[in-house]
Amino acid sequence: MTAVSTKPAPAPAQMSRPLLARLPQPSRITPVLASVIPPVMILAVFLGLWEFLASGPAATLPPPSKVWADSYDLITDPFFDRGGLDKGLFWHLAASLQRVALGFAIAGIAGILTGLLIGTSPFAMRGLDPIFQVLRTVPPLAWLPLSLAAFREAQPSAIFVIFITSVWPIIINTAVGVRNVPQDYRNVAAVIRLRGPAFFWKIVLPAAAPYIFTGLRIGIGLSWLAIVAAEMLIGGVGIGFFVWDAWNSSNLSDIIVALVYVGLVGFALDRIVALAGRLATRGTAAA
Amino acid sequence: MDRFLDISRLSIQFPRSAVPVLRQVDLQIARGEYVAVIGHSGCGKSTLLNVIAGLLPPSAGGVVLEGKEIDGPGPDRAVVFQNHSLLPWLTCYENIRLAVDQTVGRKMSKAERHAWVMETLALVHMTPAKDKRPAEISGGMKQRIGIARALSMRPKVLLLDEPFGALDALTRAHLQDQVMEIHAARGTTVVMITHDVDEAVLLSDRIVMLTNGPNATVGEILKVELPRPRNRLALAADPAFVAARTAVLEFLHARHANPAMSAA
Ligand SMILES: Nc1ncnc2c1ncn2[C@@H]1O[C@H](COP(=O)(O)OP(=O)(O)OP(=O)(O)O)[C@@H](O)[C@H]1O
Ligand SMILES: [Mg+2]
């Protein structure tokens, strides 16, 4: 340093930050607060607005305070079970989740396998893709009558509706993922003579994994949309039927509570699949 | 001349194109030789390399390596791709390990494979980053892992497609020195594509200059008679280095100026 510069260092110009100060350490708490405070504030404003709008004499929907008072039992004790259909929300949600789990699991396995097959065969792709593109736009509930006719029972019909709703995005995304394995990776595999099953397991599947998980994520969202609607028609224990039943007994507060739960569970399902995707693809999938 | 790698009357024409990209390319490369291929963008350098790698079949003529005609890709001709092409879901170690397991590792025990991967990592000075994924390392480090992966297969021929093209000058110089060291230590035959005249002169024994495409062919071959090991600082003012450099520049810019550029 001294050999190079003989002039004394000029006094540093005025800066807004102190020189040589410790670098600011990222705090663990601030980011949490930063992501929690805005939604909480917005929620408070929203609840206030709702309370105000629904408090007039002409209001058709109950304000939050009334929902709290009416459905206090439902909100605070989700686990009660008085026999029959008079159960806490936990039991209804669990029944719905069970159907979704079964239907979605079948859709996942069938969808990924079909997608892999279609993705590797240009003939199958050309033949089946247009059919799938049409079928996937059929609304979930439109399948219900057919499915009831075929299975003659509520439970398998509901599971079938879940399956048929969520399988299309899984198939299509998997097939696209397989077809889009970059030429670079294929070249690498060719140079090291990776072929057949090894090529499939070590190159095709990992390269397609982000696409597959995108399909699964769309699929789980659609499943949850479909189950609530299907259960309204099918009956039995389940969150969809609970909403329908509350409507029939004009219990609007219970409906509102149920909707909040439906939303929270749907959100959780989406996050779980996204997390599974991130773990399985080792971070190469966009979260 | 020793015909270790023998390219004879090689022509390549892509389907749906009227004229061949490369036409009647003839080139003999000796064992252990370092050959640079230089030419304007789009003249067919990568195409030539892909044919040697076996990734692209020739339309006419062919390539013979050690008396055997090349009819597909294989680990005896390892490629360092223009864009590194590491598998993003594997760590640096795993990327090399996959190549080792598939090729030279077949006759090794597990411990030997591990040791060999670690040795190749050390060769390119990447041991500390072995458990990082490609997304977590810099461009120069990715290129080093790409080189390590290619070397780990103990190839007869190392094919480099603009291996330092996307790097800054300092990193590039550092990697060039490493490749020179490896070439000296292992005696691997190297075919390197480059755009960089200094790089070609510094690294290679011969510089193959391609004419402009389509119908590109070998325009001229310059022998670089500089003693090894070469030192970039000492060479900068060396008359032999400067003469070689001038000859290549002369070829590229006076006699075979880029048609796209001169038309503009
Ligand atoms: N798959 C292909 N199909 C048709 N034409 C191709 C194909 N690949 C390359 N070409 C053509 O062949 C010519 C040579 O391409 P190549 O990639 O070998 O050039 P290059 O010399 O490596 O260029 P650069 O220095 O920019 O990498 C180009 O004109 C390109 O358009
Ligand atoms: Mg190229």
PDB file of C-alpha atoms in Angstrom, chain A:
ATOM      1  CA  MET A   1       0.000   0.000   0.000  1.00  0.00           C
ATOM      2  CA  THR A   2       2.657   2.511   1.096  1.00  0.00           C
ATOM      3  CA  ALA A   3       4.832   1.621  -1.862  1.00  0.00           C
ATOM      4  CA  VAL A   4       2.093   2.553  -4.264  1.00  0.00           C
ATOM      5  CA  SER A   5       0.521   5.620  -2.774  1.00  0.00           C
ATOM      6  CA  THR A   6       2.677   8.330  -1.250  1.00  0.00           C
ATOM      7  CA  LYS A   7      -0.087  10.856  -0.822  1.00  0.00           C
ATOM      8  CA  PRO A   8      -2.100  10.644   2.381  1.00  0.00           C
ATOM      9  CA  ALA A   9      -5.511   9.150   1.776  1.00  0.00           C
ATOM     10  CA  PRO A  10      -8.069  11.879   1.246  1.00  0.00           C
ATOM     11  CA  ALA A  11     -10.688  12.252   3.924  1.00  0.00           C
ATOM     12  CA  PRO A  12     -13.663  10.108   3.021  1.00  0.00           C
ATOM     13  CA  ALA A  13     -16.619  11.982   1.633  1.00  0.00           C
ATOM     14  CA  GLN A  14     -19.701  12.224   3.762  1.00  0.00           C
ATOM     15  CA  MET A  15     -21.623   8.994   3.563  1.00  0.00           C
ATOM     16  CA  SER A  16     -24.953   8.050   4.958  1.00  0.00           C
ATOM     17  CA  ARG A  17     -23.554   4.872   6.539  1.00  0.00           C
ATOM     18  CA  PRO A  18     -20.672   4.849   9.036  1.00  0.00           C
ATOM     19  CA  LEU A  19     -17.397   3.572   7.622  1.00  0.00           C
ATOM     20  CA  LEU A  20     -16.052   0.282   8.908  1.00  0.00           C
ATOM     21  CA  ALA A  21     -19.257  -0.427  10.753  1.00  0.00           C
ATOM     22  CA  ARG A  22     -20.247  -4.040  11.201  1.00  0.00           C
ATOM     23  CA  LEU A  23     -22.277  -5.194   8.240  1.00  0.00           C
ATOM     24  CA  PRO A  24     -25.919  -5.434   9.142  1.00  0.00           C
ATOM     25  CA  GLN A  25     -26.685  -9.013  10.173  1.00  0.00           C
ATOM     26  CA  PRO A  26     -29.805 -10.434   8.604  1.00  0.00           C
ATOM     27  CA  SER A  27     -32.286 -10.771  11.425  1.00  0.00           C
ATOM     28  CA  ARG A  28     -34.325 -13.930  11.751  1.00  0.00           C
ATOM     29  CA  ILE A  29     -37.353 -12.178  13.132  1.00  0.00           C
ATOM     30  CA  THR A  30     -37.774  -9.280  10.719  1.00  0.00           C
ATOM     31  CA  PRO A  31     -38.544 -11.356   7.616  1.00  0.00           C
ATOM     32  CA  VAL A  32     -41.158 -13.335   9.551  1.00  0.00           C
ATOM     33  CA  LEU A  33     -42.777 -10.142  10.785  1.00  0.00           C
ATOM     34  CA  ALA A  34     -42.557  -8.633   7.319  1.00  0.00           C
ATOM     35  CA  SER A  35     -44.505 -11.517   5.853  1.00  0.00           C
ATOM     36  CA  VAL A  36     -46.999 -11.825   8.702  1.00  0.00           C
ATOM     37  CA  ILE A  37     -47.925  -8.220   9.429  1.00  0.00           C
ATOM     38  CA  PRO A  38     -49.334  -7.198   6.015  1.00  0.00           C
ATOM     39  CA  PRO A  39     -51.832 -10.076   5.707  1.00  0.00           C
ATOM     40  CA  VAL A  40     -52.905  -9.641   9.341  1.00  0.00           C
ATOM     41  CA  MET A  41     -53.513  -5.941   8.769  1.00  0.00           C
ATOM     42  CA  ILE A  42     -55.440  -6.519   5.557  1.00  0.00           C
ATOM     43  CA  LEU A  43     -57.481  -9.223   7.281  1.00  0.00           C
ATOM     44  CA  ALA A  44     -58.365  -6.847  10.125  1.00  0.00           C
ATOM     45  CA  VAL A  45     -59.452  -4.164   7.667  1.00  0.00           C
ATOM     46  CA  PHE A  46     -61.468  -6.723   5.728  1.00  0.00           C
ATOM     47  CA  LEU A  47     -63.213  -8.032   8.854  1.00  0.00           C
ATOM     48  CA  GLY A  48     -63.995  -4.471   9.957  1.00  0.00           C
ATOM     49  CA  LEU A  49     -65.473  -3.647   6.566  1.00  0.00           C
ATOM     50  CA  TRP A  50     -67.504  -6.838   6.548  1.00  0.00           C
ATOM     51  CA  GLU A  51     -68.787  -6.157  10.081  1.00  0.00           C
ATOM     52  CA  PHE A  52     -69.813  -2.664   8.992  1.00  0.00           C
ATOM     53  CA  LEU A  53     -71.513  -3.745   5.756  1.00  0.00           C
ATOM     54  CA  ALA A  54     -73.325  -6.746   7.248  1.00  0.00           C
ATOM     55  CA  SER A  55     -74.582  -4.919  10.345  1.00  0.00           C
ATOM     56  CA  GLY A  56     -77.364  -2.900   8.720  1.00  0.00           C
ATOM     57  CA  PRO A  57     -80.953  -4.049   9.003  1.00  0.00           C
ATOM     58  CA  ALA A  58     -81.098  -4.931   5.282  1.00  0.00           C
ATOM     59  CA  ALA A  59     -77.995  -7.154   5.377  1.00  0.00           C
ATOM     60  CA  THR A  60     -78.490 -10.686   4.044  1.00  0.00           C
ATOM     61  CA  LEU A  61     -75.277 -12.192   5.384  1.00  0.00           C
ATOM     62  CA  PRO A  62     -74.211 -12.390   9.045  1.00  0.00           C
ATOM     63  CA  PRO A  63     -71.367 -10.135  10.245  1.00  0.00           C
ATOM     64  CA  PRO A  64     -68.250 -11.753  11.743  1.00  0.00           C
ATOM     65  CA  SER A  65     -69.384 -11.084  15.283  1.00  0.00           C
ATOM     66  CA  LYS A  66     -72.569 -13.035  14.653  1.00  0.00           C
ATOM     67  CA  VAL A  67     -70.675 -15.849  12.972  1.00  0.00           C
ATOM     68  CA  TRP A  68     -68.505 -16.091  16.055  1.00  0.00           C
ATOM     69  CA  ALA A  69     -71.495 -16.154  18.376  1.00  0.00           C
ATOM     70  CA  ASP A  70     -73.601 -18.572  16.281  1.00  0.00           C
ATOM     71  CA  SER A  71     -70.910 -21.066  15.463  1.00  0.00           C
ATOM     72  CA  TYR A  72     -68.847 -20.820  18.617  1.00  0.00           C
ATOM     73  CA  ASP A  73     -69.062 -24.584  19.214  1.00  0.00           C
ATOM     74  CA  LEU A  74     -68.139 -25.388  15.647  1.00  0.00           C
ATOM     75  CA  ILE A  75     -65.137 -23.089  15.645  1.00  0.00           C
ATOM     76  CA  THR A  76     -63.682 -24.029  19.013  1.00  0.00           C
ATOM     77  CA  ASP A  77     -64.340 -27.772  19.000  1.00  0.00           C
ATOM     78  CA  PRO A  78     -63.754 -29.395  15.640  1.00  0.00           C
ATOM     79  CA  PHE A  79     -63.573 -32.871  17.182  1.00  0.00           C
ATOM     80  CA  PHE A  80     -67.051 -33.470  18.701  1.00  0.00           C
ATOM     81  CA  ASP A  81     -69.007 -36.442  17.433  1.00  0.00           C
ATOM     82  CA  ARG A  82     -72.688 -36.734  18.394  1.00  0.00           C
ATOM     83  CA  GLY A  83     -73.317 -39.634  16.034  1.00  0.00           C
ATOM     84  CA  GLY A  84     -74.813 -39.580  12.567  1.00  0.00           C
ATOM     85  CA  LEU A  85     -73.902 -36.509  10.559  1.00  0.00           C
ATOM     86  CA  ASP A  86     -73.670 -34.265  13.620  1.00  0.00           C
ATOM     87  CA  LYS A  87     -69.900 -34.192  13.854  1.00  0.00           C
ATOM     88  CA  GLY A  88     -67.200 -31.539  14.233  1.00  0.00           C
ATOM     89  CA  LEU A  89     -65.587 -30.034  11.153  1.00  0.00           C
ATOM     90  CA  PHE A  90     -62.499 -32.154  11.649  1.00  0.00           C
ATOM     91  CA  TRP A  91     -64.445 -35.321  10.881  1.00  0.00           C
ATOM     92  CA  HIS A  92     -66.046 -33.832   7.796  1.00  0.00           C
ATOM     93  CA  LEU A  93     -62.728 -32.565   6.501  1.00  0.00           C
ATOM     94  CA  ALA A  94     -61.063 -35.889   7.283  1.00  0.00           C
ATOM     95  CA  ALA A  95     -63.728 -37.742   5.267  1.00  0.00           C
ATOM     96  CA  SER A  96     -63.249 -35.389   2.321  1.00  0.00           C
ATOM     97  CA  LEU A  97     -59.482 -35.599   2.549  1.00  0.00           C
ATOM     98  CA  GLN A  98     -59.671 -39.375   2.548  1.00  0.00           C
ATOM     99  CA  ARG A  99     -61.576 -39.346  -0.731  1.00  0.00           C
ATOM    100  CA  VAL A 100     -59.169 -36.835  -2.212  1.00  0.00           C
ATOM    101  CA  ALA A 101     -56.172 -38.838  -1.027  1.00  0.00           C
ATOM    102  CA  LEU A 102     -57.455 -41.998  -2.679  1.00  0.00           C
ATOM    103  CA  GLY A 103     -58.613 -40.387  -5.925  1.00  0.00           C
ATOM    104  CA  PHE A 104     -55.506 -38.237  -6.205  1.00  0.00           C
ATOM    105  CA  ALA A 105     -53.165 -41.132  -5.464  1.00  0.00           C
ATOM    106  CA  ILE A 106     -54.719 -43.183  -8.260  1.00  0.00           C
ATOM    107  CA  ALA A 107     -54.611 -40.159 -10.562  1.00  0.00           C
ATOM    108  CA  GLY A 108     -50.963 -39.535  -9.650  1.00  0.00           C
ATOM    109  CA  ILE A 109     -49.830 -43.069 -10.407  1.00  0.00           C
ATOM    110  CA  ALA A 110     -51.957 -43.502 -13.528  1.00  0.00           C
ATOM    111  CA  GLY A 111     -51.222 -39.986 -14.739  1.00  0.00           C
ATOM    112  CA  ILE A 112     -47.445 -40.196 -14.352  1.00  0.00           C
ATOM    113  CA  LEU A 113     -47.268 -43.629 -15.984  1.00  0.00           C
ATOM    114  CA  THR A 114     -49.477 -42.584 -18.896  1.00  0.00           C
ATOM    115  CA  GLY A 115     -47.577 -39.327 -19.252  1.00  0.00           C
ATOM    116  CA  LEU A 116     -44.227 -41.129 -19.357  1.00  0.00           C
ATOM    117  CA  LEU A 117     -45.547 -43.482 -22.003  1.00  0.00           C
ATOM    118  CA  ILE A 118     -47.003 -40.718 -24.129  1.00  0.00           C
ATOM    119  CA  GLY A 119     -43.937 -38.554 -23.748  1.00  0.00           C
ATOM    120  CA  THR A 120     -41.632 -41.265 -25.069  1.00  0.00           C
ATOM    121  CA  SER A 121     -43.829 -42.238 -28.010  1.00  0.00           C
ATOM    122  CA  PRO A 122     -44.446 -39.578 -30.659  1.00  0.00           C
ATOM    123  CA  PHE A 123     -47.237 -41.727 -32.095  1.00  0.00           C
ATOM    124  CA  ALA A 124     -49.097 -41.945 -28.780  1.00  0.00           C
ATOM    125  CA  MET A 125     -48.555 -38.237 -28.268  1.00  0.00           C
ATOM    126  CA  ARG A 126     -50.054 -37.308 -31.610  1.00  0.00           C
ATOM    127  CA  GLY A 127     -52.978 -39.677 -31.160  1.00  0.00           C
ATOM    128  CA  LEU A 128     -53.881 -39.041 -27.551  1.00  0.00           C
ATOM    129  CA  ASP A 129     -53.010 -35.410 -26.968  1.00  0.00           C
ATOM    130  CA  PRO A 130     -56.044 -33.923 -28.789  1.00  0.00           C
ATOM    131  CA  ILE A 131     -58.370 -36.300 -26.917  1.00  0.00           C
ATOM    132  CA  PHE A 132     -56.862 -35.344 -23.571  1.00  0.00           C
ATOM    133  CA  GLN A 133     -57.016 -31.668 -24.418  1.00  0.00           C
ATOM    134  CA  VAL A 134     -60.768 -31.985 -24.958  1.00  0.00           C
ATOM    135  CA  LEU A 135     -61.452 -34.244 -21.964  1.00  0.00           C
ATOM    136  CA  ARG A 136     -59.552 -32.051 -19.555  1.00  0.00           C
ATOM    137  CA  THR A 137     -61.938 -29.156 -20.151  1.00  0.00           C
ATOM    138  CA  VAL A 138     -64.981 -31.183 -19.044  1.00  0.00           C
ATOM    139  CA  PRO A 139     -66.056 -29.726 -15.677  1.00  0.00           C
ATOM    140  CA  PRO A 140     -65.650 -32.197 -12.772  1.00  0.00           C
ATOM    141  CA  LEU A 141     -69.340 -32.382 -11.895  1.00  0.00           C
ATOM    142  CA  ALA A 142     -70.281 -33.314 -15.439  1.00  0.00           C
ATOM    143  CA  TRP A 143     -68.615 -36.674 -14.781  1.00  0.00           C
ATOM    144  CA  LEU A 144     -70.716 -37.347 -11.698  1.00  0.00           C
ATOM    145  CA  PRO A 145     -73.916 -38.711 -13.299  1.00  0.00           C
ATOM    146  CA  LEU A 146     -71.941 -41.077 -15.495  1.00  0.00           C
ATOM    147  CA  SER A 147     -69.855 -42.159 -12.575  1.00  0.00           C
ATOM    148  CA  LEU A 148     -72.936 -42.755 -10.363  1.00  0.00           C
ATOM    149  CA  ALA A 149     -74.473 -44.791 -13.154  1.00  0.00           C
ATOM    150  CA  ALA A 150     -71.322 -46.873 -13.491  1.00  0.00           C
ATOM    151  CA  PHE A 151     -70.546 -47.463  -9.801  1.00  0.00           C
ATOM    152  CA  ARG A 152     -74.079 -47.239  -8.331  1.00  0.00           C
ATOM    153  CA  GLU A 153     -72.605 -46.045  -5.053  1.00  0.00           C
ATOM    154  CA  ALA A 154     -71.665 -42.651  -3.661  1.00  0.00           C
ATOM    155  CA  GLN A 155     -68.185 -43.352  -2.314  1.00  0.00           C
ATOM    156  CA  PRO A 156     -66.506 -44.797  -5.444  1.00  0.00           C
ATOM    157  CA  SER A 157     -68.305 -42.231  -7.589  1.00  0.00           C
ATOM    158  CA  ALA A 158     -66.816 -39.359  -5.619  1.00  0.00           C
ATOM    159  CA  ILE A 159     -63.358 -40.920  -5.818  1.00  0.00           C
ATOM    160  CA  PHE A 160     -63.759 -41.399  -9.544  1.00  0.00           C
ATOM    161  CA  VAL A 161     -64.685 -37.747  -9.986  1.00  0.00           C
ATOM    162  CA  ILE A 162     -61.516 -36.753  -8.124  1.00  0.00           C
ATOM    163  CA  PHE A 163     -59.477 -39.089 -10.267  1.00  0.00           C
ATOM    164  CA  ILE A 164     -60.885 -37.951 -13.588  1.00  0.00           C
ATOM    165  CA  THR A 165     -60.550 -34.284 -12.640  1.00  0.00           C
ATOM    166  CA  SER A 166     -56.947 -34.367 -11.556  1.00  0.00           C
ATOM    167  CA  VAL A 167     -55.484 -36.919 -13.944  1.00  0.00           C
ATOM    168  CA  TRP A 168     -55.344 -34.719 -17.085  1.00  0.00           C
ATOM    169  CA  PRO A 169     -52.918 -32.044 -15.934  1.00  0.00           C
ATOM    170  CA  ILE A 170     -50.693 -34.780 -14.507  1.00  0.00           C
ATOM    171  CA  ILE A 171     -50.637 -36.708 -17.793  1.00  0.00           C
ATOM    172  CA  ILE A 172     -50.106 -33.646 -19.938  1.00  0.00           C
ATOM    173  CA  ASN A 173     -47.373 -32.103 -17.800  1.00  0.00           C
ATOM    174  CA  THR A 174     -45.502 -35.381 -17.432  1.00  0.00           C
ATOM    175  CA  ALA A 175     -45.598 -35.972 -21.189  1.00  0.00           C
ATOM    176  CA  VAL A 176     -44.354 -32.448 -21.896  1.00  0.00           C
ATOM    177  CA  GLY A 177     -41.569 -32.900 -19.341  1.00  0.00           C
ATOM    178  CA  VAL A 178     -40.402 -36.109 -20.960  1.00  0.00           C
ATOM    179  CA  ARG A 179     -40.481 -34.605 -24.433  1.00  0.00           C
ATOM    180  CA  ASN A 180     -38.587 -31.538 -23.294  1.00  0.00           C
ATOM    181  CA  VAL A 181     -35.529 -33.308 -21.917  1.00  0.00           C
ATOM    182  CA  PRO A 182     -32.881 -30.914 -23.261  1.00  0.00           C
ATOM    183  CA  GLN A 183     -30.736 -32.157 -26.143  1.00  0.00           C
ATOM    184  CA  ASP A 184     -27.694 -31.267 -24.020  1.00  0.00           C
ATOM    185  CA  TYR A 185     -28.580 -33.896 -21.430  1.00  0.00           C
ATOM    186  CA  ARG A 186     -29.257 -36.429 -24.170  1.00  0.00           C
ATOM    187  CA  ASN A 187     -25.819 -35.710 -25.628  1.00  0.00           C
ATOM    188  CA  VAL A 188     -24.170 -36.173 -22.238  1.00  0.00           C
ATOM    189  CA  ALA A 189     -25.999 -39.480 -21.810  1.00  0.00           C
ATOM    190  CA  ALA A 190     -24.955 -40.570 -25.296  1.00  0.00           C
ATOM    191  CA  VAL A 191     -21.280 -39.839 -24.655  1.00  0.00           C
ATOM    192  CA  ILE A 192     -21.229 -41.879 -21.437  1.00  0.00           C
ATOM    193  CA  ARG A 193     -23.394 -44.560 -23.095  1.00  0.00           C
ATOM    194  CA  LEU A 194     -26.290 -44.276 -20.700  1.00  0.00           C
ATOM    195  CA  ARG A 195     -29.111 -46.233 -22.337  1.00  0.00           C
ATOM    196  CA  GLY A 196     -32.403 -47.997 -21.692  1.00  0.00           C
ATOM    197  CA  PRO A 197     -33.648 -48.091 -18.099  1.00  0.00           C
ATOM    198  CA  ALA A 198     -30.554 -46.328 -16.735  1.00  0.00           C
ATOM    199  CA  PHE A 199     -31.097 -43.462 -19.186  1.00  0.00           C
ATOM    200  CA  PHE A 200     -34.723 -43.291 -18.103  1.00  0.00           C
ATOM    201  CA  TRP A 201     -34.002 -43.274 -14.353  1.00  0.00           C
ATOM    202  CA  LYS A 202     -30.935 -41.044 -14.374  1.00  0.00           C
ATOM    203  CA  ILE A 203     -31.816 -38.521 -17.080  1.00  0.00           C
ATOM    204  CA  VAL A 204     -35.440 -38.577 -18.231  1.00  0.00           C
ATOM    205  CA  LEU A 205     -37.141 -38.828 -14.855  1.00  0.00           C
ATOM    206  CA  PRO A 206     -35.085 -36.171 -13.038  1.00  0.00           C
ATOM    207  CA  ALA A 207     -35.306 -33.834 -16.034  1.00  0.00           C
ATOM    208  CA  ALA A 208     -39.092 -34.274 -16.178  1.00  0.00           C
ATOM    209  CA  ALA A 209     -39.592 -34.107 -12.395  1.00  0.00           C
ATOM    210  CA  PRO A 210     -40.244 -30.351 -12.214  1.00  0.00           C
ATOM    211  CA  TYR A 211     -42.938 -30.700 -14.894  1.00  0.00           C
ATOM    212  CA  ILE A 212     -44.449 -33.711 -13.119  1.00  0.00           C
ATOM    213  CA  PHE A 213     -44.736 -31.797  -9.870  1.00  0.00           C
ATOM    214  CA  THR A 214     -46.330 -28.843 -11.644  1.00  0.00           C
ATOM    215  CA  GLY A 215     -48.947 -31.307 -12.920  1.00  0.00           C
ATOM    216  CA  LEU A 216     -49.447 -32.792  -9.458  1.00  0.00           C
ATOM    217  CA  ARG A 217     -49.886 -29.346  -7.981  1.00  0.00           C
ATOM    218  CA  ILE A 218     -52.537 -28.348 -10.490  1.00  0.00           C
ATOM    219  CA  GLY A 219     -54.125 -31.769  -9.937  1.00  0.00           C
ATOM    220  CA  ILE A 220     -54.419 -31.478  -6.156  1.00  0.00           C
ATOM    221  CA  GLY A 221     -55.990 -28.036  -6.501  1.00  0.00           C
ATOM    222  CA  LEU A 222     -58.577 -29.329  -8.940  1.00  0.00           C
ATOM    223  CA  SER A 223     -59.262 -32.355  -6.705  1.00  0.00           C
ATOM    224  CA  TRP A 224     -60.126 -30.140  -3.794  1.00  0.00           C
ATOM    225  CA  LEU A 225     -62.373 -27.987  -5.980  1.00  0.00           C
ATOM    226  CA  ALA A 226     -64.130 -31.077  -7.244  1.00  0.00           C
ATOM    227  CA  ILE A 227     -64.656 -32.894  -3.961  1.00  0.00           C
ATOM    228  CA  VAL A 228     -66.564 -30.073  -2.275  1.00  0.00           C
ATOM    229  CA  ALA A 229     -68.939 -29.808  -5.233  1.00  0.00           C
ATOM    230  CA  ALA A 230     -69.326 -33.580  -5.587  1.00  0.00           C
ATOM    231  CA  GLU A 231     -70.096 -34.102  -1.919  1.00  0.00           C
ATOM    232  CA  MET A 232     -72.883 -31.552  -2.050  1.00  0.00           C
ATOM    233  CA  LEU A 233     -74.658 -33.871  -4.449  1.00  0.00           C
ATOM    234  CA  ILE A 234     -73.609 -37.201  -2.983  1.00  0.00           C
ATOM    235  CA  GLY A 235     -74.225 -36.651   0.708  1.00  0.00           C
ATOM    236  CA  GLY A 236     -72.772 -38.540   3.643  1.00  0.00           C
ATOM    237  CA  VAL A 237     -69.999 -37.289   5.902  1.00  0.00           C
ATOM    238  CA  GLY A 238     -67.818 -34.706   4.133  1.00  0.00           C
ATOM    239  CA  ILE A 239     -67.223 -30.991   4.075  1.00  0.00           C
ATOM    240  CA  GLY A 240     -69.219 -30.492   0.870  1.00  0.00           C
ATOM    241  CA  PHE A 241     -72.269 -32.124   2.348  1.00  0.00           C
ATOM    242  CA  PHE A 242     -71.809 -30.183   5.563  1.00  0.00           C
ATOM    243  CA  VAL A 243     -72.072 -26.919   3.605  1.00  0.00           C
ATOM    244  CA  TRP A 244     -75.111 -28.130   1.740  1.00  0.00           C
ATOM    245  CA  ASP A 245     -76.758 -29.322   4.948  1.00  0.00           C
ATOM    246  CA  ALA A 246     -76.116 -25.975   6.645  1.00  0.00           C
ATOM    247  CA  TRP A 247     -77.680 -24.202   3.666  1.00  0.00           C
ATOM    248  CA  ASN A 248     -80.786 -26.392   3.956  1.00  0.00           C
ATOM    249  CA  SER A 249     -81.126 -25.462   7.611  1.00  0.00           C
ATOM    250  CA  SER A 250     -80.396 -21.792   6.788  1.00  0.00           C
ATOM    251  CA  ASN A 251     -77.339 -21.812   9.011  1.00  0.00           C
ATOM    252  CA  LEU A 252     -75.254 -19.202   7.193  1.00  0.00           C
ATOM    253  CA  SER A 253     -72.716 -18.818   9.989  1.00  0.00           C
ATOM    254  CA  ASP A 254     -71.778 -22.503   9.791  1.00  0.00           C
ATOM    255  CA  ILE A 255     -71.300 -22.179   6.039  1.00  0.00           C
ATOM    256  CA  ILE A 256     -68.907 -19.300   6.494  1.00  0.00           C
ATOM    257  CA  VAL A 257     -66.876 -21.204   9.063  1.00  0.00           C
ATOM    258  CA  ALA A 258     -66.763 -24.249   6.771  1.00  0.00           C
ATOM    259  CA  LEU A 259     -65.605 -22.125   3.820  1.00  0.00           C
ATOM    260  CA  VAL A 260     -62.732 -20.754   5.852  1.00  0.00           C
ATOM    261  CA  TYR A 261     -61.661 -24.304   6.692  1.00  0.00           C
ATOM    262  CA  VAL A 262     -62.028 -25.429   3.065  1.00  0.00           C
ATOM    263  CA  GLY A 263     -59.780 -22.589   1.968  1.00  0.00           C
ATOM    264  CA  LEU A 264     -57.164 -23.311   4.611  1.00  0.00           C
ATOM    265  CA  VAL A 265     -57.061 -27.025   3.801  1.00  0.00           C
ATOM    266  CA  GLY A 266     -56.814 -26.338   0.044  1.00  0.00           C
ATOM    267  CA  PHE A 267     -53.948 -23.959   0.708  1.00  0.00           C
ATOM    268  CA  ALA A 268     -52.205 -26.539   2.885  1.00  0.00           C
ATOM    269  CA  LEU A 269     -52.589 -29.244   0.216  1.00  0.00           C
ATOM    270  CA  ASP A 270     -51.033 -26.983  -2.408  1.00  0.00           C
ATOM    271  CA  ARG A 271     -48.110 -26.156  -0.135  1.00  0.00           C
ATOM    272  CA  ILE A 272     -47.529 -29.807   0.745  1.00  0.00           C
ATOM    273  CA  VAL A 273     -47.288 -30.846  -2.904  1.00  0.00           C
ATOM    274  CA  ALA A 274     -45.041 -27.871  -3.660  1.00  0.00           C
ATOM    275  CA  LEU A 275     -42.790 -28.811  -0.746  1.00  0.00           C
ATOM    276  CA  ALA A 276     -42.683 -32.457  -1.827  1.00  0.00           C
ATOM    277  CA  GLY A 277     -41.710 -31.245  -5.292  1.00  0.00           C
ATOM    278  CA  ARG A 278     -38.931 -29.087  -3.960  1.00  0.00           C
ATOM    279  CA  LEU A 279     -37.546 -31.949  -1.872  1.00  0.00           C
ATOM    280  CA  ALA A 280     -37.841 -34.528  -4.643  1.00  0.00           C
ATOM    281  CA  THR A 281     -36.310 -32.378  -7.372  1.00  0.00           C
ATOM    282  CA  ARG A 282     -33.609 -31.102  -5.025  1.00  0.00           C
ATOM    283  CA  GLY A 283     -34.479 -27.513  -5.631  1.00  0.00           C
ATOM    284  CA  THR A 284     -34.400 -27.611  -9.427  1.00  0.00           C
ATOM    285  CA  ALA A 285     -38.190 -27.179  -9.608  1.00  0.00           C
ATOM    286  CA  ALA A 286     -39.549 -23.659  -9.406  1.00  0.00           C
ATOM    287  CA  ALA A 287     -41.331 -23.465  -6.064  1.00  0.00           C
TER     288      ALA A 287
END
